[in-house]
Short mmCIF file of C-alpha atoms and ligand atoms in Angstrom, two decimals:
data_model
loop_
_atom_site.label_atom_id
_atom_site.label_comp_id
_atom_site.label_asym_id
_atom_site.label_seq_id
_atom_site.Cartn_x
_atom_site.Cartn_y
_atom_site.Cartn_z
CA MET A 1 -32.51 32.53 12.18
CA LYS A 2 -35.05 30.59 11.56
CA ASN A 3 -35.20 27.21 12.49
CA PHE A 4 -36.01 24.75 8.97
CA ASN A 5 -35.17 21.72 11.00
CA SER A 6 -39.26 21.11 11.23
CA GLN A 7 -40.26 21.30 7.91
CA VAL A 8 -41.41 18.63 6.27
CA PHE A 9 -42.76 18.17 2.46
CA GLU A 10 -45.30 14.78 2.43
CA LYS A 11 -45.40 12.05 -0.12
CA VAL A 12 -42.10 13.74 -3.18
CA GLU A 13 -41.55 11.86 -5.42
CA ILE A 14 -37.58 11.28 -6.19
CA THR A 15 -36.90 12.24 -9.62
CA ALA A 16 -33.37 12.04 -10.22
CA ALA A 17 -30.02 11.53 -8.86
CA ALA A 18 -27.13 13.91 -8.21
CA ALA A 19 -23.71 15.07 -8.15
CA GLU A 20 -22.04 13.16 -4.69
CA GLY A 21 -24.49 10.62 -4.32
CA LYS A 22 -27.31 12.22 -3.52
CA SER A 23 -30.84 12.06 -5.33
CA LEU A 24 -32.59 14.86 -6.09
CA ALA A 25 -37.36 15.95 -5.73
CA ARG A 26 -38.57 18.97 -7.19
CA VAL A 27 -41.31 20.55 -4.81
CA ASP A 28 -43.09 23.94 -6.66
CA ASN A 29 -39.73 24.02 -8.70
CA ARG A 30 -37.74 23.69 -5.89
CA VAL A 31 -34.69 22.09 -5.85
CA ILE A 32 -34.24 19.77 -3.00
CA PHE A 33 -30.40 17.35 -2.92
CA ILE A 34 -31.58 14.45 -0.79
CA SER A 35 -28.79 12.34 0.84
CA ASN A 36 -30.52 9.04 1.56
CA ALA A 37 -32.45 8.01 -0.83
CA VAL A 38 -32.65 6.81 -4.73
CA PRO A 39 -34.71 7.79 -7.38
CA GLY A 40 -38.37 6.43 -8.05
CA ASP A 41 -38.90 6.46 -4.07
CA ILE A 42 -41.64 8.31 -2.55
CA ALA A 43 -41.03 9.59 0.45
CA ASP A 44 -41.47 12.62 3.27
CA ILE A 45 -38.56 14.93 3.51
CA ARG A 46 -37.60 17.09 6.68
CA ILE A 47 -35.42 19.96 5.36
CA THR A 48 -32.60 20.62 7.07
CA ARG A 49 -30.67 23.32 5.31
CA LYS A 50 -31.65 26.23 3.00
CA GLN A 51 -29.83 27.87 0.42
CA LYS A 52 -30.79 30.53 -2.10
CA LYS A 53 -30.83 28.24 -4.83
CA PHE A 54 -31.82 25.04 -3.76
CA PHE A 55 -32.52 23.37 -0.21
CA GLU A 56 -30.93 19.74 1.64
CA GLY A 57 -32.97 17.08 3.35
CA VAL A 58 -33.29 13.61 4.71
CA ALA A 59 -35.96 11.53 3.95
CA THR A 60 -38.04 10.19 7.11
CA ASN A 61 -41.46 8.27 5.99
CA PHE A 62 -41.39 6.19 2.86
CA HIS A 63 -44.40 5.59 0.88
CA ARG A 64 -42.66 3.88 -2.00
CA TYR A 65 -39.26 2.55 -2.11
CA SER A 66 -37.87 2.47 -5.97
CA GLU A 67 -37.98 -0.77 -7.93
CA LYS A 68 -34.58 0.78 -9.05
CA ARG A 69 -33.47 -0.39 -5.92
CA THR A 70 -31.81 -3.43 -4.84
CA PRO A 71 -31.39 -5.04 -1.06
CA PRO A 72 -27.49 -3.72 0.04
CA LEU A 73 -25.05 -6.90 0.07
CA CYS A 74 -23.18 -5.72 3.43
CA LYS A 75 -24.52 -5.35 6.78
CA HIS A 76 -22.80 -2.31 7.57
CA PHE A 77 -24.71 -0.40 4.46
CA GLY A 78 -25.61 3.16 5.65
CA LEU A 79 -23.46 3.68 8.57
CA CYS A 80 -20.00 3.18 6.01
CA GLY A 81 -18.82 5.82 4.02
CA GLY A 82 -17.48 3.33 1.06
CA CYS A 83 -20.41 1.77 -1.13
CA LYS A 84 -23.24 4.72 -1.23
CA TRP A 85 -25.28 3.16 -4.17
CA GLN A 86 -25.06 -0.70 -3.05
CA HIS A 87 -29.01 -0.38 -2.15
CA LEU A 88 -29.23 0.99 -6.05
CA ASP A 89 -28.98 -1.98 -8.90
CA TYR A 90 -26.36 -1.98 -10.42
CA GLN A 91 -27.47 -1.46 -13.64
CA TRP A 92 -29.14 1.95 -12.34
CA GLN A 93 -25.97 2.71 -11.37
CA LEU A 94 -24.41 2.75 -14.58
CA HIS A 95 -26.90 4.90 -15.65
CA TYR A 96 -27.42 7.52 -12.91
CA LYS A 97 -23.07 7.51 -13.23
CA ARG A 98 -23.15 8.44 -17.33
CA GLN A 99 -26.34 10.73 -16.92
CA GLN A 100 -23.78 12.59 -14.16
CA VAL A 101 -21.50 12.87 -17.18
CA ILE A 102 -23.83 14.26 -19.15
CA ASP A 103 -24.67 16.48 -16.92
CA ALA A 104 -22.18 18.16 -15.97
CA PHE A 105 -20.77 18.54 -19.44
CA SER A 106 -24.16 20.88 -20.31
CA ARG A 107 -24.21 22.89 -17.31
CA ILE A 108 -21.11 23.22 -16.43
CA GLY A 109 -19.05 22.61 -19.44
CA LYS A 110 -21.29 24.38 -21.75
CA ILE A 111 -20.37 22.70 -25.24
CA GLN A 112 -21.52 20.99 -28.15
CA PHE A 113 -20.76 17.08 -26.96
CA PRO A 114 -21.70 14.03 -28.91
CA GLU A 115 -23.90 12.05 -27.55
CA VAL A 116 -21.95 9.50 -25.00
CA LEU A 117 -21.26 6.47 -24.86
CA PRO A 118 -22.86 3.89 -23.45
CA ILE A 119 -20.58 3.42 -20.11
CA ILE A 120 -18.31 0.19 -19.70
CA GLY A 121 -19.42 -1.28 -16.30
CA SER A 122 -17.05 -3.55 -14.08
CA LYS A 123 -17.43 -7.69 -14.47
CA GLU A 124 -17.03 -7.91 -10.85
CA ILE A 125 -19.11 -5.38 -8.42
CA TYR A 126 -17.67 -5.72 -5.31
CA ASN A 127 -14.37 -7.70 -4.66
CA TYR A 128 -13.03 -5.30 -7.37
CA ARG A 129 -10.28 -3.43 -5.27
CA ASN A 130 -6.61 -4.30 -4.89
CA ARG A 131 -5.97 -2.13 -2.14
CA LEU A 132 -7.72 -0.91 1.60
CA ASP A 133 -6.14 0.16 4.65
CA PHE A 134 -8.30 -0.30 7.84
CA SER A 135 -8.16 1.81 11.11
CA PHE A 136 -7.52 0.52 14.38
CA SER A 137 -9.55 2.83 16.91
CA ASN A 138 -10.46 2.94 20.94
CA LYS A 139 -13.47 5.18 19.55
CA LYS A 140 -15.25 2.11 18.09
CA TRP A 141 -18.61 3.92 16.74
CA LEU A 142 -21.08 2.51 18.60
CA THR A 143 -24.80 2.61 17.25
CA ILE A 144 -28.44 4.26 18.65
CA GLU A 145 -29.11 0.89 20.00
CA GLU A 146 -26.07 -0.35 21.35
CA ILE A 147 -25.91 2.75 23.33
CA ASN A 148 -28.94 2.75 24.79
CA SER A 149 -28.72 -0.68 25.49
CA GLY A 150 -27.26 1.18 28.33
CA GLU A 151 -24.60 -2.36 28.06
CA THR A 152 -20.57 -1.53 28.09
CA PHE A 153 -19.11 -2.02 24.67
CA ASP A 154 -15.52 -3.16 23.92
CA ARG A 155 -14.25 0.38 22.10
CA ASN A 156 -11.92 -0.80 19.68
CA ALA A 157 -12.23 -0.99 16.03
CA LEU A 158 -10.84 -1.61 12.93
CA GLY A 159 -11.87 -0.87 9.66
CA PHE A 160 -12.87 2.35 8.52
CA HIS A 161 -13.93 5.82 10.13
CA ILE A 162 -17.41 6.76 9.88
CA PRO A 163 -17.68 9.87 7.47
CA GLY A 164 -18.47 13.56 9.46
CA THR A 165 -16.74 12.40 12.31
CA PHE A 166 -12.91 12.67 13.05
CA ASP A 167 -12.32 10.31 15.59
CA LYS A 168 -14.66 7.32 15.03
CA VAL A 169 -14.64 4.18 13.55
CA LEU A 170 -16.30 1.33 11.64
CA ASP A 171 -15.29 -1.60 13.48
CA LEU A 172 -16.24 -3.80 10.37
CA GLU A 173 -17.45 -7.30 10.31
CA GLU A 174 -17.30 -7.74 7.18
CA CYS A 175 -16.47 -5.97 3.93
CA HIS A 176 -17.00 -6.94 0.51
CA LEU A 177 -14.47 -4.92 -1.54
CA GLN A 178 -11.20 -7.27 -2.28
CA GLY A 179 -11.17 -10.43 -2.18
CA ASN A 180 -7.40 -12.96 -2.23
CA ASN A 181 -7.57 -12.77 1.81
CA SER A 182 -8.17 -9.58 2.57
CA GLU A 183 -10.61 -10.73 5.15
CA GLN A 184 -9.67 -13.45 6.66
CA ILE A 185 -6.23 -11.04 7.00
CA ARG A 186 -8.23 -8.66 8.77
CA LYS A 187 -10.61 -10.57 11.04
CA PHE A 188 -7.08 -11.66 12.39
CA VAL A 189 -5.03 -8.63 12.95
CA ARG A 190 -7.66 -7.72 14.79
CA GLU A 191 -8.93 -10.61 16.95
CA PHE A 192 -5.07 -11.44 17.37
CA CYS A 193 -4.62 -7.57 18.92
CA SER A 194 -8.05 -8.05 21.48
CA GLU A 195 -6.48 -10.84 22.76
CA LYS A 196 -3.05 -9.82 22.71
CA LYS A 197 -4.36 -6.36 24.31
CA TYR A 198 -2.60 -4.38 22.16
CA SER A 199 -3.46 -0.37 22.33
CA PHE A 200 -5.09 0.72 19.47
CA PHE A 201 -4.59 4.13 17.98
CA ASP A 202 -6.35 7.12 19.97
CA ILE A 203 -6.35 9.97 17.42
CA ARG A 204 -8.13 12.98 19.95
CA ALA A 205 -4.98 11.75 22.63
CA GLN A 206 -2.00 10.38 20.11
CA HIS A 207 -1.71 7.33 22.06
CA GLY A 208 -1.30 3.87 21.36
CA LEU A 209 0.63 0.99 19.86
CA MET A 210 -1.42 0.64 16.90
CA ARG A 211 -2.15 3.04 14.10
CA THR A 212 -3.52 0.74 10.50
CA LEU A 213 -3.73 -1.97 8.33
CA THR A 214 -2.65 -1.79 4.93
CA ILE A 215 -3.47 -4.67 2.19
CA ARG A 216 -2.48 -4.85 -1.61
CA THR A 217 -3.69 -7.37 -3.35
CA ALA A 218 -2.98 -8.12 -7.45
CA HIS A 219 -4.28 -10.34 -10.09
CA THR A 220 -0.76 -12.16 -9.78
CA GLY A 221 -1.82 -13.87 -6.75
CA GLU A 222 0.58 -12.32 -4.88
CA ILE A 223 -0.28 -9.78 -1.55
CA MET A 224 0.79 -7.29 0.16
CA VAL A 225 0.78 -6.42 3.99
CA ILE A 226 1.61 -3.53 5.49
CA VAL A 227 1.25 -3.21 9.51
CA GLN A 228 1.37 0.58 11.05
CA PHE A 229 2.31 1.67 14.75
CA PHE A 230 2.34 4.37 16.43
CA GLU A 231 4.83 3.71 18.57
CA ASN A 232 7.48 1.46 18.73
CA ASP A 233 7.74 -1.67 20.54
CA PRO A 234 10.03 -4.29 19.24
CA GLU A 235 8.97 -7.04 20.92
CA LYS A 236 4.97 -6.53 20.28
CA ARG A 237 5.97 -5.64 17.02
CA ASP A 238 7.82 -9.13 16.45
CA GLU A 239 4.84 -11.05 17.90
CA LEU A 240 1.89 -9.92 15.92
CA LEU A 241 3.67 -9.90 12.92
CA SER A 242 5.49 -14.17 13.24
CA ALA A 243 1.91 -14.57 13.78
CA ILE A 244 0.53 -12.83 10.53
CA ALA A 245 3.48 -14.64 8.78
CA GLU A 246 2.97 -17.79 9.68
CA LYS A 247 -0.36 -17.42 9.60
CA PHE A 248 -0.42 -16.36 6.05
CA PRO A 249 1.86 -18.32 3.99
CA GLN A 250 0.75 -16.35 1.32
CA ILE A 251 1.39 -12.96 1.79
CA THR A 252 4.36 -12.39 -0.47
CA SER A 253 5.91 -8.83 1.08
CA LEU A 254 5.06 -8.13 4.80
CA MET A 255 5.71 -5.00 6.26
CA TRP A 256 6.02 -2.53 8.85
CA VAL A 257 6.29 1.40 9.99
CA VAL A 258 6.15 3.53 12.81
CA ASN A 259 4.24 6.53 12.78
CA PRO A 260 4.38 8.81 15.00
CA LYS A 261 3.08 11.40 13.32
CA GLY A 262 -0.22 13.84 13.04
CA ASN A 263 -1.10 11.41 10.16
CA ASP A 264 -1.22 8.67 8.69
CA THR A 265 0.38 9.04 5.77
CA PHE A 266 3.55 7.23 5.79
CA ASN A 267 4.86 7.88 2.04
CA ASP A 268 7.75 10.13 3.65
CA LEU A 269 8.49 7.16 6.71
CA SER A 270 11.06 4.23 5.99
CA ILE A 271 9.24 1.19 5.85
CA HIS A 272 10.19 -2.63 6.47
CA THR A 273 10.37 -5.54 5.57
CA PHE A 274 9.97 -8.27 8.00
CA SER A 275 9.45 -11.64 5.82
CA GLY A 276 9.07 -11.78 2.24
CA ARG A 277 10.27 -9.05 -1.09
CA ASP A 278 9.49 -5.23 -0.34
CA HIS A 279 7.33 -5.24 -3.44
CA ILE A 280 4.58 -7.24 -5.28
CA PHE A 281 4.35 -7.82 -9.33
CA GLU A 282 0.71 -6.75 -11.00
CA LYS A 283 0.47 -7.61 -14.41
CA MET A 284 -2.21 -5.99 -17.06
CA PRO A 285 -4.15 -7.66 -18.06
CA ASP A 286 -4.55 -10.72 -16.03
CA ARG A 287 -4.92 -13.71 -18.03
CA SER A 288 -5.33 -15.88 -14.71
CA ALA A 289 -9.04 -17.08 -15.97
CA ARG A 290 -6.98 -17.42 -19.96
CA PRO A 291 -4.24 -20.07 -19.49
CA ASP A 292 -5.14 -20.74 -23.65
CA GLU A 293 -3.03 -16.90 -24.10
CA PRO A 294 -0.15 -17.02 -21.93
CA PHE A 295 1.18 -13.85 -20.45
CA GLY A 296 3.77 -12.14 -23.39
CA ARG A 297 1.92 -13.26 -26.16
CA ASP A 298 0.12 -10.33 -27.69
CA THR A 299 1.00 -8.15 -29.94
CA ASP A 300 -0.35 -4.36 -28.72
CA GLY A 301 2.22 -3.67 -26.04
CA GLU A 302 0.07 -5.41 -23.50
CA ASP A 303 1.66 -7.74 -21.09
CA LEU A 304 2.71 -5.78 -18.68
CA GLN A 305 4.71 -6.29 -15.33
CA PHE A 306 4.30 -3.70 -13.01
CA LYS A 307 6.78 -3.59 -9.25
CA ILE A 308 4.06 -1.99 -6.74
CA GLY A 309 6.35 -0.98 -3.63
CA PRO A 310 4.45 -0.09 0.08
CA LYS A 311 4.16 3.71 -1.54
CA SER A 312 3.53 2.73 -5.22
CA PHE A 313 0.55 4.21 -6.32
CA TYR A 314 -1.53 2.03 -8.98
CA GLN A 315 -5.32 2.63 -9.83
CA THR A 316 -7.01 0.35 -7.50
CA ASN A 317 -9.47 -1.82 -10.12
CA SER A 318 -6.63 -3.70 -12.09
CA ALA A 319 -9.37 -4.99 -14.23
CA GLN A 320 -11.44 -1.42 -15.09
CA ALA A 321 -7.74 -0.25 -15.16
CA TYR A 322 -6.60 -2.38 -18.37
CA GLU A 323 -10.46 -1.21 -19.63
CA LEU A 324 -9.72 2.45 -18.74
CA TYR A 325 -5.99 1.79 -20.82
CA LYS A 326 -8.00 0.99 -23.83
CA VAL A 327 -9.83 3.06 -24.19
CA ALA A 328 -7.19 5.77 -24.03
CA ARG A 329 -5.19 3.65 -25.97
CA GLU A 330 -7.68 3.49 -28.96
CA PHE A 331 -8.80 7.65 -29.12
CA ALA A 332 -5.17 7.97 -29.06
CA GLY A 333 -4.96 6.26 -32.16
CA LEU A 334 -1.21 5.87 -32.68
CA THR A 335 0.39 4.40 -35.81
CA GLY A 336 3.88 4.07 -34.04
CA LYS A 337 5.64 7.41 -35.63
CA GLU A 338 3.46 9.85 -32.92
CA ASN A 339 5.42 11.48 -30.17
CA VAL A 340 3.12 11.27 -26.87
CA TYR A 341 2.53 13.07 -23.82
CA ASP A 342 1.09 11.10 -21.19
CA LEU A 343 0.50 13.86 -18.87
CA TYR A 344 0.04 13.22 -14.23
CA THR A 345 1.53 9.69 -15.71
CA GLY A 346 1.45 8.67 -11.94
CA THR A 347 3.84 4.80 -12.07
CA GLY A 348 3.87 5.98 -15.54
CA THR A 349 1.12 3.45 -16.66
CA ILE A 350 -1.04 4.48 -19.26
CA ALA A 351 2.16 6.06 -20.89
CA LEU A 352 3.60 2.43 -20.55
CA PHE A 353 0.64 0.80 -21.74
CA ILE A 354 0.19 2.52 -25.57
CA ALA A 355 4.60 2.85 -25.34
CA LYS A 356 4.49 0.19 -28.26
CA LEU A 357 2.35 2.11 -30.44
CA ALA A 358 4.05 5.98 -30.30
CA LYS A 359 7.26 7.11 -31.50
CA LYS A 360 7.99 8.27 -28.07
CA VAL A 361 5.96 9.14 -24.47
CA THR A 362 7.14 11.47 -21.94
CA GLY A 363 5.74 11.18 -19.12
CA VAL A 364 5.13 13.96 -16.76
CA GLU A 365 3.84 13.76 -12.34
CA LEU A 366 4.78 15.72 -9.50
CA VAL A 367 5.78 13.17 -6.90
CA PRO A 368 9.72 12.02 -7.40
CA ALA A 369 8.62 8.26 -6.19
CA ALA A 370 5.93 7.75 -8.38
CA ILE A 371 8.78 8.53 -11.44
CA ALA A 372 11.03 6.36 -10.10
CA ASP A 373 8.53 3.16 -10.13
CA ALA A 374 7.64 4.68 -13.59
CA LYS A 375 10.90 3.97 -15.22
CA GLU A 376 12.03 0.90 -13.34
CA ASN A 377 8.24 -0.31 -15.20
CA ALA A 378 9.84 0.96 -17.98
CA GLU A 379 13.20 -1.11 -17.86
CA LEU A 380 11.30 -4.21 -15.83
CA ASN A 381 9.29 -4.65 -19.59
CA ASN A 382 12.46 -3.22 -21.57
CA ILE A 383 10.34 -0.19 -23.19
CA LYS A 384 13.09 2.28 -23.96
CA ASN A 385 11.11 5.39 -25.65
CA THR A 386 9.63 6.46 -23.02
CA ASN A 387 11.23 9.94 -20.80
CA PHE A 388 9.95 10.76 -17.47
CA PHE A 389 9.84 13.61 -15.43
CA ALA A 390 9.12 14.92 -11.81
CA ALA A 391 8.08 18.10 -11.17
CA ASP A 392 4.22 20.32 -10.63
CA MET A 393 2.47 19.95 -13.89
CA LYS A 394 2.13 23.80 -13.91
CA ASP A 395 6.09 24.74 -13.56
CA ILE A 396 7.45 21.61 -16.47
CA PHE A 397 4.35 21.62 -19.14
CA THR A 398 5.42 24.44 -21.57
CA SER A 399 6.41 25.69 -24.65
CA ALA A 400 9.85 25.27 -23.73
CA PHE A 401 9.33 22.13 -22.74
CA MET A 402 7.69 20.76 -25.69
CA ALA A 403 9.97 22.77 -27.64
CA GLU A 404 13.01 20.54 -25.84
CA ASN A 405 10.98 16.74 -26.45
CA GLY A 406 9.08 17.29 -29.70
CA LYS A 407 6.12 19.09 -29.69
CA PRO A 408 3.34 16.51 -29.15
CA ASP A 409 0.97 14.76 -31.85
CA VAL A 410 -1.64 13.98 -29.01
CA ILE A 411 -1.41 14.48 -25.45
CA ILE A 412 -3.12 12.40 -23.09
CA THR A 413 -3.70 13.50 -19.63
CA ASP A 414 -5.33 11.97 -16.60
CA PRO A 415 -5.01 15.15 -13.63
CA PRO A 416 -6.49 14.50 -9.89
CA ARG A 417 -10.06 15.12 -9.06
CA THR A 418 -9.94 18.70 -8.83
CA GLY A 419 -8.61 19.02 -12.79
CA MET A 420 -5.72 20.78 -14.36
CA HIS A 421 -3.73 23.76 -13.50
CA GLU A 422 -5.34 27.29 -15.27
CA ASP A 423 -1.90 27.63 -16.97
CA VAL A 424 -1.65 23.92 -17.60
CA VAL A 425 -4.61 23.96 -19.57
CA ARG A 426 -3.51 27.33 -21.73
CA CYS A 427 -0.12 26.02 -22.66
CA MET A 428 -2.25 22.44 -23.86
CA ALA A 429 -4.82 24.51 -25.84
CA ASP A 430 -1.62 26.08 -27.03
CA SER A 431 0.17 22.90 -28.02
CA GLY A 432 -1.09 22.27 -31.37
CA ALA A 433 -1.22 18.40 -30.64
CA GLU A 434 -4.24 17.25 -33.08
CA LYS A 435 -5.48 15.08 -31.03
CA VAL A 436 -5.97 15.50 -26.54
CA VAL A 437 -7.79 12.11 -24.96
CA TYR A 438 -8.49 13.43 -20.85
CA VAL A 439 -8.83 11.27 -18.95
CA SER A 440 -10.77 12.49 -15.37
CA CYS A 441 -11.89 10.87 -12.29
CA ASN A 442 -14.29 13.79 -11.89
CA PRO A 443 -16.56 14.56 -14.02
CA ALA A 444 -17.50 18.32 -13.21
CA SER A 445 -13.50 19.85 -13.29
CA GLN A 446 -13.09 17.86 -16.89
CA ALA A 447 -16.11 20.27 -17.99
CA ARG A 448 -14.56 23.26 -16.82
CA ASP A 449 -11.76 22.52 -18.68
CA LEU A 450 -12.72 21.45 -21.28
CA ALA A 451 -14.87 24.87 -21.84
CA LEU A 452 -10.96 26.72 -22.13
CA LEU A 453 -10.33 24.29 -24.40
CA ASP A 454 -13.64 24.74 -26.87
CA GLU A 455 -11.90 27.80 -28.84
CA LYS A 456 -9.24 25.06 -29.90
CA TYR A 457 -10.79 21.85 -29.42
CA SER A 458 -14.18 20.05 -30.35
CA VAL A 459 -15.02 16.99 -28.13
CA GLU A 460 -15.20 13.93 -30.38
CA LYS A 461 -15.42 11.50 -28.58
CA VAL A 462 -16.78 10.81 -24.36
CA GLN A 463 -16.80 7.19 -22.42
CA PRO A 464 -17.14 6.74 -19.11
CA VAL A 465 -15.92 3.62 -17.45
CA ASP A 466 -16.99 2.22 -13.51
CA MET A 467 -13.34 2.02 -11.79
CA PHE A 468 -16.43 2.27 -8.55
CA PRO A 469 -18.91 0.15 -8.44
CA GLN A 470 -21.59 0.75 -5.22
CA THR A 471 -19.59 4.22 -5.43
CA HIS A 472 -21.36 7.32 -7.41
CA HIS A 473 -17.79 7.55 -8.68
CA VAL A 474 -17.34 7.70 -12.14
CA GLU A 475 -13.93 7.82 -14.49
CA ASN A 476 -14.33 9.54 -18.02
CA VAL A 477 -12.85 9.40 -20.72
CA CYS A 478 -12.78 11.72 -24.01
CA LEU A 479 -11.80 12.35 -27.22
CA LEU A 480 -10.65 15.46 -28.28
CA ARG A 481 -9.92 16.55 -31.57
CA LYS A 482 -8.35 20.33 -32.75
CA ARG A 483 -10.49 22.71 -34.59
N1 SAH B 1 -2.54 8.43 -14.91
C1 SAH B 1 -2.55 7.43 -13.39
C2 SAH B 1 -2.72 8.43 -13.03
C3 SAH B 1 -2.81 9.21 -12.02
S1 SAH B 1 -3.46 10.15 -11.18
C4 SAH B 1 -2.47 6.17 -13.90
O1 SAH B 1 -3.21 5.72 -14.38
O2 SAH B 1 -2.13 5.40 -13.06
C5 SAH B 1 -3.39 11.30 -11.07
C6 SAH B 1 -2.18 11.53 -10.55
O3 SAH B 1 -1.36 12.84 -10.99
C7 SAH B 1 -1.49 11.39 -9.26
O4 SAH B 1 -0.63 10.16 -9.85
C8 SAH B 1 -1.02 13.17 -8.93
O5 SAH B 1 0.59 13.10 -7.82
C9 SAH B 1 -0.83 13.60 -10.16
N2 SAH B 1 -0.36 14.86 -9.19
C10 SAH B 1 -1.56 15.77 -8.83
N3 SAH B 1 -1.27 16.82 -9.29
C11 SAH B 1 -0.02 17.42 -9.67
C12 SAH B 1 0.57 18.51 -10.06
N4 SAH B 1 0.78 19.78 -9.88
N5 SAH B 1 1.76 18.36 -11.20
C13 SAH B 1 1.54 17.28 -11.75
N6 SAH B 1 1.08 15.69 -10.99
C14 SAH B 1 0.19 15.67 -10.12
#
């Protein structure tokens, strides 16, 4: 096989942003996807891979930096996989996210759609996440400089997995994604475990005491901390948890779990409460900054409380989740008479958000624990016109199901990244619903599904929302109307 690694194109201008956070240039009518440049840069591009229809490459020598760049805030930028677009000015991040939707709809969907509305940006572009999961590892990632220095380093780390590696973890010195003492808690736990010589997890050998640290926060100020151990060592566990509780009395819920399995997921294990409650509360919307508009005085059915347990799913950017749900509500255009379905309802948040404006809402979701949360949250908010079912969508969402639960006037759907199963799309096309509100975190799979629906439903509105600043991810809401 020919080695292309030596092929370099000189002084190439990067002209556009592409999917998955890459950027794009054209040389002799050939598309090159580049992993480390932004539109407007001029650079030498070394080709790393040749495909029939396109090349892949990396920028080596920069001749001009784009004016769309901005200095990254975080020292770990470039190595950490978390915030790949930090070097792109936020206004340009928004521009290219909206463009991603347009590109997916024209290239993959090949459908007619109206002008995509201006994307709704996030007020907070840092510290917007309410959940972070950090990994302990005894295989800290070392930089080239560190390796070349010949020094020996502490190889323990607490942070994020290095993209593309199985066992290497970046030892975080800073992270700007979560407020509410997250940074202090992580650092304290890291230092405590180092000082006490607790062993950090070895993924390959599957041993070590400390496995993961999860921090969840809410606008209410409440904090949940979950420490996951690989080994069962009650003495060390109590010592660590007591120290955390003493140092951070503001933690609402301090929990722990021992996970000896081959993967980090703890949703199938019992999680124990060390101190405080076994849940925190989130409120939507966040009224903490507006004391003149106290919680619970609304008329739209807003002002909801959500109980969040260690296994509950909740949108990770609470403030933007509210913006997203408002778009879905507006697109649904409810008058109080409608029979609504909320597919892929998770913990029922959209269903509950719109319930007071609908006659009835039926929520469907795969994960039984999420449905249990949805039911509990309906009760907590005194909402009586919702009904929730746990099942795989392709099995439950049938014409018989709709006959049983009432013909839908509006269907809201919010599937995972892969989009909807073909059977679900087909059933939706034949549902007779006047409107479909399609919320998606992946415009590519959304475009594919819209193409399948196109015969029966036309796209009337397209509204991107930015839930994840500093990343290339984009959320997109479409209003479809029956033809
Ligand atoms: N609408 C919710 C959650 C959307 S995330 C919110 O705003 O919070 C997508 C949801 O789809 C997840 O909760 C996931 O568990 C669920 N899901 C994934 N595959 C599914 C399937 N085959 N059938 C039903 N639900 C599924």
